[in-house]
Amino acid sequence: MSKRGIAKGGKAVYGAPLGILMLEARFPRIPGDMGNAGTWPFPVLYRVVSGASPEKVVLKGAAGLLPDFVAAAQELVRLGAEAITTNCGFLSLFQQELAAAVNVPVATSSLMQVPWVQATLPPGKRVGLVTVSAATLTPAHLAAVGVPADTPVTGTENGREFFRVLIKAQKDDMDIDLAEQDVVEAAVRLVREHPEVGAIVLECTNMPPYAAAVQAATGLPVYDIYSLINWFHAGLRPRSFG
């Protein structure tokens, strides 16, 4: 009989090294949305931050919410999370504070990919951003994760479905086709207004379901929270080739 070694303890939950801090919202989390557990090819841990509505975080700068996010992140680590992410790109504002508070790797926002993606592009090409709210994505949000302040940005504020469901919470249900159209139209407008854009990063963690449509409409590489978190998780659980 072969020996199986010593199993190490110290956690409450095992096999789910990634913890996700969730905003408190009621809109549908369709497959591809960060808040749909079926999106991920690995188990994750969730913690909803009470009172952290999309409107407060996206439109009001998450004012006063840092202690709540820190407490929720620390609880996820106590449960067993070995790394922390969030389900809103606007929480880039809390990147340094959360990383300092939990002492594990933290990736708050898909915007963190911008410097990496920029490095892949030929001279004269730039990364462009599609966000849920261009009007409130400030230089501070960008600077917190190393994104140049002059990065081209378009938003979905003037669309028919995506913004009013996710941010304004005008209803609980969502027309998926209209939501996709809002995101695609924002991306097409970005490329039309900024022809130097050579790749797109989607800020909003609810946009991955529409990334393929954005890529098809623009012909450009598209990165989002799904691409970031799969990379992030790969470092937590590297594939064994032995």
mmCIF file of C-alpha atoms in Angstrom:
data_model
loop_
_atom_site.group_PDB
_atom_site.id
_atom_site.type_symbol
_atom_site.label_atom_id
_atom_site.label_comp_id
_atom_site.label_asym_id
_atom_site.label_seq_id
_atom_site.Cartn_x
_atom_site.Cartn_y
_atom_site.Cartn_z
ATOM 1 C CA MET A 1 0.000 0.000 0.000
ATOM 2 C CA SER A 2 1.532 3.298 -1.066
ATOM 3 C CA LYS A 3 1.832 6.161 1.392
ATOM 4 C CA ARG A 4 -0.326 9.177 0.692
ATOM 5 C CA GLY A 5 1.626 11.707 2.754
ATOM 6 C CA ILE A 6 0.353 14.339 5.178
ATOM 7 C CA ALA A 7 -2.645 16.486 4.251
ATOM 8 C CA LYS A 8 -2.170 20.089 5.287
ATOM 9 C CA GLY A 9 -5.001 21.886 7.085
ATOM 10 C CA GLY A 10 -5.723 25.451 8.123
ATOM 11 C CA LYS A 11 -8.588 26.418 5.816
ATOM 12 C CA ALA A 12 -12.356 26.142 5.925
ATOM 13 C CA VAL A 13 -12.767 25.502 2.167
ATOM 14 C CA TYR A 14 -10.441 23.647 -0.217
ATOM 15 C CA GLY A 15 -10.146 23.371 -3.980
ATOM 16 C CA ALA A 16 -11.264 26.935 -4.790
ATOM 17 C CA PRO A 17 -8.211 29.183 -4.538
ATOM 18 C CA LEU A 18 -9.814 32.234 -6.190
ATOM 19 C CA GLY A 19 -12.103 34.529 -4.186
ATOM 20 C CA ILE A 20 -14.412 36.977 -5.992
ATOM 21 C CA LEU A 21 -15.799 40.112 -4.326
ATOM 22 C CA MET A 22 -19.287 40.724 -5.712
ATOM 23 C CA LEU A 23 -21.348 43.878 -5.926
ATOM 24 C CA GLU A 24 -24.869 43.675 -4.529
ATOM 25 C CA ALA A 25 -27.174 43.531 -7.561
ATOM 26 C CA ARG A 26 -30.253 41.761 -8.915
ATOM 27 C CA PHE A 27 -29.737 41.727 -12.690
ATOM 28 C CA PRO A 28 -29.317 38.353 -14.405
ATOM 29 C CA ARG A 29 -25.856 36.769 -14.413
ATOM 30 C CA ILE A 30 -25.835 35.006 -17.763
ATOM 31 C CA PRO A 31 -23.143 32.476 -18.784
ATOM 32 C CA GLY A 32 -19.946 34.411 -19.361
ATOM 33 C CA ASP A 33 -20.787 36.942 -16.653
ATOM 34 C CA MET A 34 -18.254 36.902 -13.845
ATOM 35 C CA GLY A 35 -21.016 36.378 -11.302
ATOM 36 C CA ASN A 36 -22.196 33.162 -12.958
ATOM 37 C CA ALA A 37 -20.183 30.342 -11.375
ATOM 38 C CA GLY A 38 -20.647 28.261 -14.520
ATOM 39 C CA THR A 39 -18.504 30.769 -16.414
ATOM 40 C CA TRP A 40 -15.336 29.471 -14.796
ATOM 41 C CA PRO A 41 -13.511 26.238 -15.669
ATOM 42 C CA PHE A 42 -12.476 25.988 -12.006
ATOM 43 C CA PRO A 43 -14.256 26.409 -8.646
ATOM 44 C CA VAL A 44 -14.442 29.907 -7.144
ATOM 45 C CA LEU A 45 -15.518 31.440 -3.843
ATOM 46 C CA TYR A 46 -17.953 34.376 -3.820
ATOM 47 C CA ARG A 47 -18.631 37.050 -1.234
ATOM 48 C CA VAL A 48 -21.296 39.741 -1.826
ATOM 49 C CA VAL A 49 -20.364 43.111 -0.347
ATOM 50 C CA SER A 50 -23.547 44.413 1.239
ATOM 51 C CA GLY A 51 -24.486 47.914 0.142
ATOM 52 C CA ALA A 52 -22.003 47.988 -2.741
ATOM 53 C CA SER A 53 -24.477 48.625 -5.544
ATOM 54 C CA PRO A 54 -23.276 49.088 -9.127
ATOM 55 C CA GLU A 55 -24.553 52.660 -9.001
ATOM 56 C CA LYS A 56 -22.472 53.469 -5.908
ATOM 57 C CA VAL A 57 -19.337 51.856 -7.300
ATOM 58 C CA VAL A 58 -19.564 52.988 -10.929
ATOM 59 C CA LEU A 59 -21.229 56.376 -10.647
ATOM 60 C CA LYS A 60 -20.150 57.494 -7.175
ATOM 61 C CA GLY A 61 -16.541 56.334 -6.981
ATOM 62 C CA ALA A 62 -17.250 53.605 -4.392
ATOM 63 C CA ALA A 63 -17.118 56.335 -1.761
ATOM 64 C CA GLY A 64 -17.018 54.943 1.778
ATOM 65 C CA LEU A 65 -16.985 51.306 0.651
ATOM 66 C CA LEU A 66 -13.302 50.446 1.071
ATOM 67 C CA PRO A 67 -13.671 49.054 4.647
ATOM 68 C CA ASP A 68 -16.489 46.781 3.482
ATOM 69 C CA PHE A 69 -14.433 45.432 0.585
ATOM 70 C CA VAL A 70 -11.420 44.902 2.827
ATOM 71 C CA ALA A 71 -13.514 42.994 5.371
ATOM 72 C CA ALA A 72 -15.069 40.817 2.648
ATOM 73 C CA ALA A 73 -11.679 40.092 1.086
ATOM 74 C CA GLN A 74 -10.241 39.111 4.460
ATOM 75 C CA GLU A 75 -13.185 36.775 5.042
ATOM 76 C CA LEU A 76 -12.574 35.091 1.677
ATOM 77 C CA VAL A 77 -8.932 34.554 2.611
ATOM 78 C CA ARG A 78 -9.964 33.094 5.969
ATOM 79 C CA LEU A 79 -12.262 30.694 4.121
ATOM 80 C CA GLY A 80 -9.445 29.494 1.889
ATOM 81 C CA ALA A 81 -8.969 31.935 -1.010
ATOM 82 C CA GLU A 82 -5.363 32.231 -2.116
ATOM 83 C CA ALA A 83 -6.019 35.219 -4.383
ATOM 84 C CA ILE A 84 -8.716 37.878 -4.680
ATOM 85 C CA THR A 85 -10.476 39.554 -7.592
ATOM 86 C CA THR A 86 -13.592 41.706 -7.910
ATOM 87 C CA ASN A 87 -16.581 41.849 -10.210
ATOM 88 C CA CYS A 88 -16.277 45.513 -11.184
ATOM 89 C CA GLY A 89 -13.471 47.097 -13.161
ATOM 90 C CA PHE A 90 -14.074 50.397 -11.349
ATOM 91 C CA LEU A 91 -12.675 48.800 -8.184
ATOM 92 C CA SER A 92 -9.213 49.416 -9.623
ATOM 93 C CA LEU A 93 -9.364 52.315 -7.163
ATOM 94 C CA PHE A 94 -8.899 49.784 -4.331
ATOM 95 C CA GLN A 95 -6.071 47.759 -5.891
ATOM 96 C CA GLN A 96 -3.274 48.820 -3.559
ATOM 97 C CA GLU A 97 -5.416 48.906 -0.426
ATOM 98 C CA LEU A 98 -6.865 45.433 -0.945
ATOM 99 C CA ALA A 99 -3.496 43.910 -1.787
ATOM 100 C CA ALA A 100 -2.036 45.392 1.385
ATOM 101 C CA ALA A 101 -4.959 44.229 3.523
ATOM 102 C CA VAL A 102 -5.047 40.553 2.560
ATOM 103 C CA ASN A 103 -1.400 39.674 1.834
ATOM 104 C CA VAL A 104 -2.347 37.470 -1.122
ATOM 105 C CA PRO A 105 -2.317 38.321 -4.855
ATOM 106 C CA VAL A 106 -5.108 40.723 -5.851
ATOM 107 C CA ALA A 107 -6.399 41.591 -9.326
ATOM 108 C CA THR A 108 -9.207 44.102 -8.983
ATOM 109 C CA SER A 109 -9.847 45.034 -12.599
ATOM 110 C CA SER A 110 -9.596 43.840 -16.187
ATOM 111 C CA LEU A 111 -7.911 47.213 -16.823
ATOM 112 C CA MET A 112 -4.743 45.681 -15.397
ATOM 113 C CA GLN A 113 -4.243 43.996 -18.778
ATOM 114 C CA VAL A 114 -3.778 47.266 -20.667
ATOM 115 C CA PRO A 115 0.015 47.534 -20.227
ATOM 116 C CA TRP A 116 0.475 43.872 -21.219
ATOM 117 C CA VAL A 117 -1.718 44.171 -24.288
ATOM 118 C CA GLN A 118 -0.022 47.409 -25.308
ATOM 119 C CA ALA A 119 3.316 45.598 -25.304
ATOM 120 C CA THR A 120 1.978 43.177 -27.936
ATOM 121 C CA LEU A 121 0.980 45.848 -30.441
ATOM 122 C CA PRO A 122 3.034 47.204 -33.328
ATOM 123 C CA PRO A 123 4.290 50.813 -33.318
ATOM 124 C CA GLY A 124 1.508 53.329 -33.804
ATOM 125 C CA LYS A 125 -1.220 51.096 -32.372
ATOM 126 C CA ARG A 126 -2.863 51.548 -28.975
ATOM 127 C CA VAL A 127 -5.178 49.741 -26.605
ATOM 128 C CA GLY A 128 -8.724 51.108 -26.425
ATOM 129 C CA LEU A 129 -11.263 50.610 -23.653
ATOM 130 C CA VAL A 130 -14.969 49.834 -23.706
ATOM 131 C CA THR A 131 -16.517 50.603 -20.325
ATOM 132 C CA VAL A 132 -19.997 50.589 -18.890
ATOM 133 C CA SER A 133 -19.630 54.291 -17.999
ATOM 134 C CA ALA A 134 -17.062 56.423 -19.788
ATOM 135 C CA ALA A 135 -18.254 59.557 -17.986
ATOM 136 C CA THR A 136 -17.194 58.227 -14.573
ATOM 137 C CA LEU A 137 -14.105 56.202 -15.504
ATOM 138 C CA THR A 138 -11.638 58.769 -14.184
ATOM 139 C CA PRO A 139 -7.867 59.226 -14.528
ATOM 140 C CA ALA A 140 -7.645 57.923 -10.940
ATOM 141 C CA HIS A 141 -9.236 54.606 -11.948
ATOM 142 C CA LEU A 142 -6.719 54.276 -14.760
ATOM 143 C CA ALA A 143 -3.648 55.402 -12.830
ATOM 144 C CA ALA A 144 -4.355 52.914 -10.025
ATOM 145 C CA VAL A 145 -3.531 50.025 -12.380
ATOM 146 C CA GLY A 146 -0.995 51.639 -14.682
ATOM 147 C CA VAL A 147 -3.252 52.660 -17.573
ATOM 148 C CA PRO A 148 -2.233 55.849 -19.430
ATOM 149 C CA ALA A 149 -4.658 58.728 -18.834
ATOM 150 C CA ASP A 150 -5.033 59.409 -22.562
ATOM 151 C CA THR A 151 -6.185 55.873 -23.395
ATOM 152 C CA PRO A 152 -9.140 55.977 -25.846
ATOM 153 C CA VAL A 153 -12.425 55.094 -24.108
ATOM 154 C CA THR A 154 -16.061 54.646 -25.094
ATOM 155 C CA GLY A 155 -18.996 53.730 -22.866
ATOM 156 C CA THR A 156 -22.473 52.233 -22.982
ATOM 157 C CA GLU A 157 -24.299 55.029 -21.135
ATOM 158 C CA ASN A 158 -26.374 55.978 -24.163
ATOM 159 C CA GLY A 159 -27.371 52.439 -25.073
ATOM 160 C CA ARG A 160 -30.863 51.018 -24.752
ATOM 161 C CA GLU A 161 -30.318 48.144 -22.299
ATOM 162 C CA PHE A 162 -26.899 47.386 -20.809
ATOM 163 C CA PHE A 163 -26.336 50.528 -18.728
ATOM 164 C CA ARG A 164 -29.905 50.985 -17.536
ATOM 165 C CA VAL A 165 -30.179 47.393 -16.317
ATOM 166 C CA LEU A 166 -26.733 46.939 -14.798
ATOM 167 C CA ILE A 167 -26.061 50.372 -13.360
ATOM 168 C CA LYS A 168 -29.414 52.101 -12.978
ATOM 169 C CA ALA A 169 -31.243 48.894 -11.922
ATOM 170 C CA GLN A 170 -34.380 49.946 -13.792
ATOM 171 C CA LYS A 171 -35.510 46.315 -14.033
ATOM 172 C CA ASP A 172 -34.374 42.822 -12.977
ATOM 173 C CA ASP A 173 -34.559 41.183 -16.383
ATOM 174 C CA MET A 174 -32.412 41.994 -19.420
ATOM 175 C CA ASP A 175 -32.759 41.706 -23.181
ATOM 176 C CA ILE A 176 -29.495 39.931 -24.017
ATOM 177 C CA ASP A 177 -29.567 40.876 -27.701
ATOM 178 C CA LEU A 178 -30.011 44.557 -26.900
ATOM 179 C CA ALA A 179 -27.280 44.397 -24.269
ATOM 180 C CA GLU A 180 -24.911 42.855 -26.795
ATOM 181 C CA GLN A 181 -25.825 45.525 -29.314
ATOM 182 C CA ASP A 182 -24.964 48.266 -26.799
ATOM 183 C CA VAL A 183 -21.522 46.801 -26.155
ATOM 184 C CA VAL A 184 -20.776 46.131 -29.821
ATOM 185 C CA GLU A 185 -21.882 49.619 -30.857
ATOM 186 C CA ALA A 186 -19.599 51.153 -28.230
ATOM 187 C CA ALA A 187 -16.666 49.117 -29.548
ATOM 188 C CA VAL A 188 -17.377 50.024 -33.172
ATOM 189 C CA ARG A 189 -17.591 53.686 -32.192
ATOM 190 C CA LEU A 190 -14.273 53.387 -30.354
ATOM 191 C CA VAL A 191 -12.508 52.073 -33.449
ATOM 192 C CA ARG A 192 -14.199 54.580 -35.738
ATOM 193 C CA GLU A 193 -13.215 57.545 -33.569
ATOM 194 C CA HIS A 194 -9.738 56.191 -32.788
ATOM 195 C CA PRO A 195 -8.378 54.315 -35.818
ATOM 196 C CA GLU A 196 -5.085 53.842 -34.002
ATOM 197 C CA VAL A 197 -6.745 51.308 -31.666
ATOM 198 C CA GLY A 198 -5.203 47.891 -32.292
ATOM 199 C CA ALA A 199 -6.753 45.907 -29.433
ATOM 200 C CA ILE A 200 -9.687 46.326 -27.054
ATOM 201 C CA VAL A 201 -9.971 45.737 -23.308
ATOM 202 C CA LEU A 202 -13.498 45.443 -21.909
ATOM 203 C CA GLU A 203 -13.617 47.089 -18.482
ATOM 204 C CA CYS A 204 -16.943 45.713 -17.307
ATOM 205 C CA THR A 205 -17.024 42.209 -15.840
ATOM 206 C CA ASN A 206 -20.491 41.695 -17.340
ATOM 207 C CA MET A 207 -19.156 42.105 -20.889
ATOM 208 C CA PRO A 208 -17.404 38.753 -21.552
ATOM 209 C CA PRO A 209 -20.622 37.241 -23.006
ATOM 210 C CA TYR A 210 -20.304 39.794 -25.806
ATOM 211 C CA ALA A 211 -16.531 39.661 -26.386
ATOM 212 C CA ALA A 212 -16.798 37.350 -29.385
ATOM 213 C CA ALA A 213 -19.336 39.667 -31.017
ATOM 214 C CA VAL A 214 -17.055 42.649 -30.371
ATOM 215 C CA GLN A 215 -14.130 40.808 -31.960
ATOM 216 C CA ALA A 216 -16.235 39.869 -34.982
ATOM 217 C CA ALA A 217 -17.477 43.445 -35.432
ATOM 218 C CA THR A 218 -14.078 45.130 -35.086
ATOM 219 C CA GLY A 219 -11.634 42.475 -36.277
ATOM 220 C CA LEU A 220 -9.407 43.271 -33.292
ATOM 221 C CA PRO A 221 -8.156 41.202 -30.347
ATOM 222 C CA VAL A 222 -10.478 41.574 -27.342
ATOM 223 C CA TYR A 223 -9.507 41.077 -23.708
ATOM 224 C CA ASP A 224 -11.751 41.098 -20.643
ATOM 225 C CA ILE A 225 -12.040 39.876 -17.069
ATOM 226 C CA TYR A 226 -12.319 36.287 -18.332
ATOM 227 C CA SER A 227 -8.932 36.445 -20.034
ATOM 228 C CA LEU A 228 -7.390 38.127 -16.976
ATOM 229 C CA ILE A 229 -8.743 35.655 -14.437
ATOM 230 C CA ASN A 230 -7.813 32.579 -16.434
ATOM 231 C CA TRP A 231 -4.241 33.907 -16.512
ATOM 232 C CA PHE A 232 -4.436 34.789 -12.808
ATOM 233 C CA HIS A 233 -5.702 31.348 -11.833
ATOM 234 C CA ALA A 234 -3.046 29.610 -13.952
ATOM 235 C CA GLY A 235 -0.431 30.917 -11.543
ATOM 236 C CA LEU A 236 -2.352 29.596 -8.539
ATOM 237 C CA ARG A 237 -2.682 26.113 -10.019
ATOM 238 C CA PRO A 238 -0.003 25.624 -12.704
ATOM 239 C CA ARG A 239 -0.602 22.688 -14.982
ATOM 240 C CA SER A 240 1.551 19.661 -14.176
ATOM 241 C CA PHE A 241 3.168 18.068 -17.222
ATOM 242 C CA GLY A 242 4.814 15.275 -15.280
#
